[in-house]
C-alpha positions as a Python dict, from the first residue, in 0.01 Angstrom:
ca = {
    (1, 'X'): (0, 0, 0),
    (2, 'X'): (160, -189, -284),
    (3, 'X'): (-167, -297, -441),
    (4, 'X'): (-266, 71, -479),
    (5, 'X'): (61, 140, -658),
    (6, 'X'): (6, -153, -896),
    (7, 'X'): (-351, -46, -978),
    (8, 'X'): (-245, 317, -1025),
    (9, 'X'): (40, 219, -1260),
    (10, 'X'): (-192, 0, -1466),
    (11, 'X'): (-455, 276, -1490),
    (12, 'X'): (-197, 539, -1593),
    (13, 'X'): (-58, 305, -1863),
    (14, 'X'): (-411, 198, -1970),
    (15, 'X'): (-311, -165, -1915),
    (16, 'X'): (-496, -457, -1761),
    (17, 'X'): (-426, -772, -1562),
    (18, 'X'): (-585, -1112, -1505),
    (19, 'X'): (-490, -1401, -1279),
    (20, 'X'): (-515, -1777, -1260),
    (21, 'X'): (-444, -1884, -904),
    (22, 'X'): (-413, -2220, -743),
    (23, 'X'): (-252, -2230, -397),
    (24, 'X'): (-333, -1865, -322),
    (25, 'X'): (-701, -1933, -379),
    (26, 'X'): (-785, -1592, -520),
    (27, 'X'): (-588, -1393, -263),
    (28, 'X'): (-406, -1199, -534),
    (29, 'X'): (-731, -1094, -705),
    (30, 'X'): (-891, -1019, -369),
    (31, 'X'): (-600, -793, -275),
    (32, 'X'): (-623, -603, -604),
    (33, 'X'): (-1000, -560, -573),
    (34, 'X'): (-959, -391, -235),
    (35, 'X'): (-833, -86, -428),
    (36, 'X'): (-1073, 177, -561),
    (37, 'X'): (-1058, 174, -939),
    (38, 'X'): (-945, -187, -964),
    (39, 'X'): (-1240, -265, -1191),
    (40, 'X'): (-1061, -62, -1459),
    (41, 'X'): (-764, -297, -1458),
    (42, 'X'): (-861, -644, -1330),
    (43, 'X'): (-1023, -814, -1627),
    (44, 'X'): (-1078, -1166, -1491),
    (45, 'X'): (-957, -1402, -1224),
    (46, 'X'): (-990, -1778, -1191),
    (47, 'X'): (-914, -2005, -898),
    (48, 'X'): (-810, -2336, -1049),
    (49, 'X'): (-733, -2559, -754),
    (50, 'X'): (-752, -2879, -956),
    (51, 'X'): (-563, -2994, -1263),
    (52, 'X'): (-900, -3049, -1430),
    (53, 'X'): (-990, -2681, -1412),
    (54, 'X'): (-646, -2561, -1510),
    (55, 'X'): (-689, -2771, -1824),
    (56, 'X'): (-1044, -2638, -1879),
    (57, 'X'): (-898, -2287, -1866),
    (58, 'X'): (-652, -2380, -2142),
    (59, 'X'): (-344, -2512, -1963),
    (60, 'X'): (-192, -2787, -2176),
    (61, 'X'): (-235, -3123, -2001),
    (62, 'X'): (91, -3238, -2161),
    (63, 'X'): (278, -2963, -1975),
    (64, 'X'): (126, -3074, -1644),
    (65, 'X'): (207, -3437, -1721),
    (66, 'X'): (564, -3366, -1832),
    (67, 'X'): (671, -3107, -1571),
    (68, 'X'): (405, -3152, -1299),
    (69, 'X'): (140, -2907, -1191),
    (70, 'X'): (398, -2763, -952),
    (71, 'X'): (642, -2617, -1202),
    (72, 'X'): (736, -2290, -1370),
    (73, 'X'): (621, -2443, -1700),
    (74, 'X'): (269, -2484, -1562),
    (75, 'X'): (281, -2131, -1416),
    (76, 'X'): (376, -2006, -1766),
    (77, 'X'): (76, -2180, -1915),
    (78, 'X'): (-150, -2038, -1645),
    (79, 'X'): (-29, -1680, -1691),
    (80, 'X'): (-49, -1683, -2071),
    (81, 'X'): (-382, -1865, -2095),
    (82, 'X'): (-551, -1629, -1848),
    (83, 'X'): (-409, -1326, -2031),
    (84, 'X'): (-534, -1467, -2362),
    (85, 'X'): (-875, -1553, -2214),
    (86, 'X'): (-923, -1208, -2060),
    (87, 'X'): (-745, -1020, -2340),
    (88, 'X'): (-541, -850, -2067),
    (89, 'X'): (-197, -693, -2091),
    (90, 'X'): (-63, -907, -1807),
    (91, 'X'): (-149, -1251, -1679),
    (92, 'X'): (-42, -1386, -1342),
    (93, 'X'): (-16, -1763, -1290),
    (94, 'X'): (39, -1903, -941),
    (95, 'X'): (88, -2270, -853),
    (96, 'X'): (259, -2461, -575),
    (97, 'X'): (208, -2620, -238),
    (98, 'X'): (170, -2425, 82),
    (99, 'X'): (326, -2657, 338),
    (100, 'X'): (129, -2970, 266),
    (101, 'X'): (165, -3282, 60),
    (102, 'X'): (-74, -3333, -231),
    (103, 'X'): (-159, -3700, -266),
    (104, 'X'): (-293, -3637, -618),
    (105, 'X'): (29, -3464, -728),
    (106, 'X'): (324, -3607, -536),
    (107, 'X'): (606, -3428, -719),
    (108, 'X'): (763, -3108, -596),
    (109, 'X'): (848, -2968, -256),
    (110, 'X'): (568, -2902, -12),
    (111, 'X'): (670, -2538, 41),
    (112, 'X'): (761, -2420, -310),
    (113, 'X'): (554, -2171, -512),
    (114, 'X'): (593, -2099, -883),
    (115, 'X'): (475, -1766, -1023),
    (116, 'X'): (474, -1640, -1378),
    (117, 'X'): (377, -1292, -1495),
    (118, 'X'): (305, -1292, -1868),
    (119, 'X'): (336, -970, -2068),
    (120, 'X'): (122, -989, -2382),
    (121, 'X'): (280, -675, -2532),
    (122, 'X'): (611, -850, -2594),
    (123, 'X'): (522, -1216, -2530),
    (124, 'X'): (760, -1248, -2233),
    (125, 'X'): (745, -1406, -1890),
    (126, 'X'): (880, -1285, -1557),
    (127, 'X'): (931, -1585, -1331),
    (128, 'X'): (947, -1622, -957),
    (129, 'X'): (1007, -1924, -736),
    (130, 'X'): (939, -1876, -367),
    (131, 'X'): (1019, -2112, -83),
    (132, 'X'): (758, -2029, 179),
    (133, 'X'): (801, -2053, 557),
    (134, 'X'): (610, -2301, 767),
    (135, 'X'): (353, -2053, 896),
    (136, 'X'): (-27, -2038, 891),
    (137, 'X'): (-175, -2055, 540),
    (138, 'X'): (-329, -1708, 541),
    (139, 'X'): (3, -1554, 645),
    (140, 'X'): (185, -1742, 368),
    (141, 'X'): (-68, -1625, 108),
    (142, 'X'): (-1, -1266, 215),
    (143, 'X'): (374, -1322, 177),
    (144, 'X'): (329, -1467, -173),
    (145, 'X'): (104, -1184, -289),
    (146, 'X'): (338, -925, -135),
    (147, 'X'): (626, -1068, -342),
    (148, 'X'): (412, -1062, -657),
    (149, 'X'): (314, -700, -595),
    (150, 'X'): (683, -608, -550),
    (151, 'X'): (764, -773, -882),
    (152, 'X'): (473, -602, -1059),
    (153, 'X'): (584, -261, -927),
    (154, 'X'): (930, -337, -1063),
    (155, 'X'): (816, -438, -1412),
    (156, 'X'): (527, -195, -1469),
}
């Protein structure tokens, strides 16, 4: 299981991770916490479904207004702010729309997900943009998290 590999790598390196999730609704953090020992590496997780709570967690409102909440720029803010908040080595920011229009945020495609993994050791971002299939929401969340786990395995 990929989540076990991610947790093991983080433990061996004595590194930590935190996440700020929107469209995945905590599925990433839930997947990580299914692994024994995950409490050693997962520092904090926040589900920020609304712009209001992204901003309360430190995301710059100007970034949301300029690029939209559905953008890699917002994902960057999410990943860095959650890493800063939790004082974790890595921060994961996930935003996008899973096959539905958002009447409060009309910009962006309805099946595009933006992911940023922030590395606090060298102040860098690893970006991902995923176009998700039109499948049931739970299945799509699994696909998104699977892609994130693949990327984490690659960069850890």
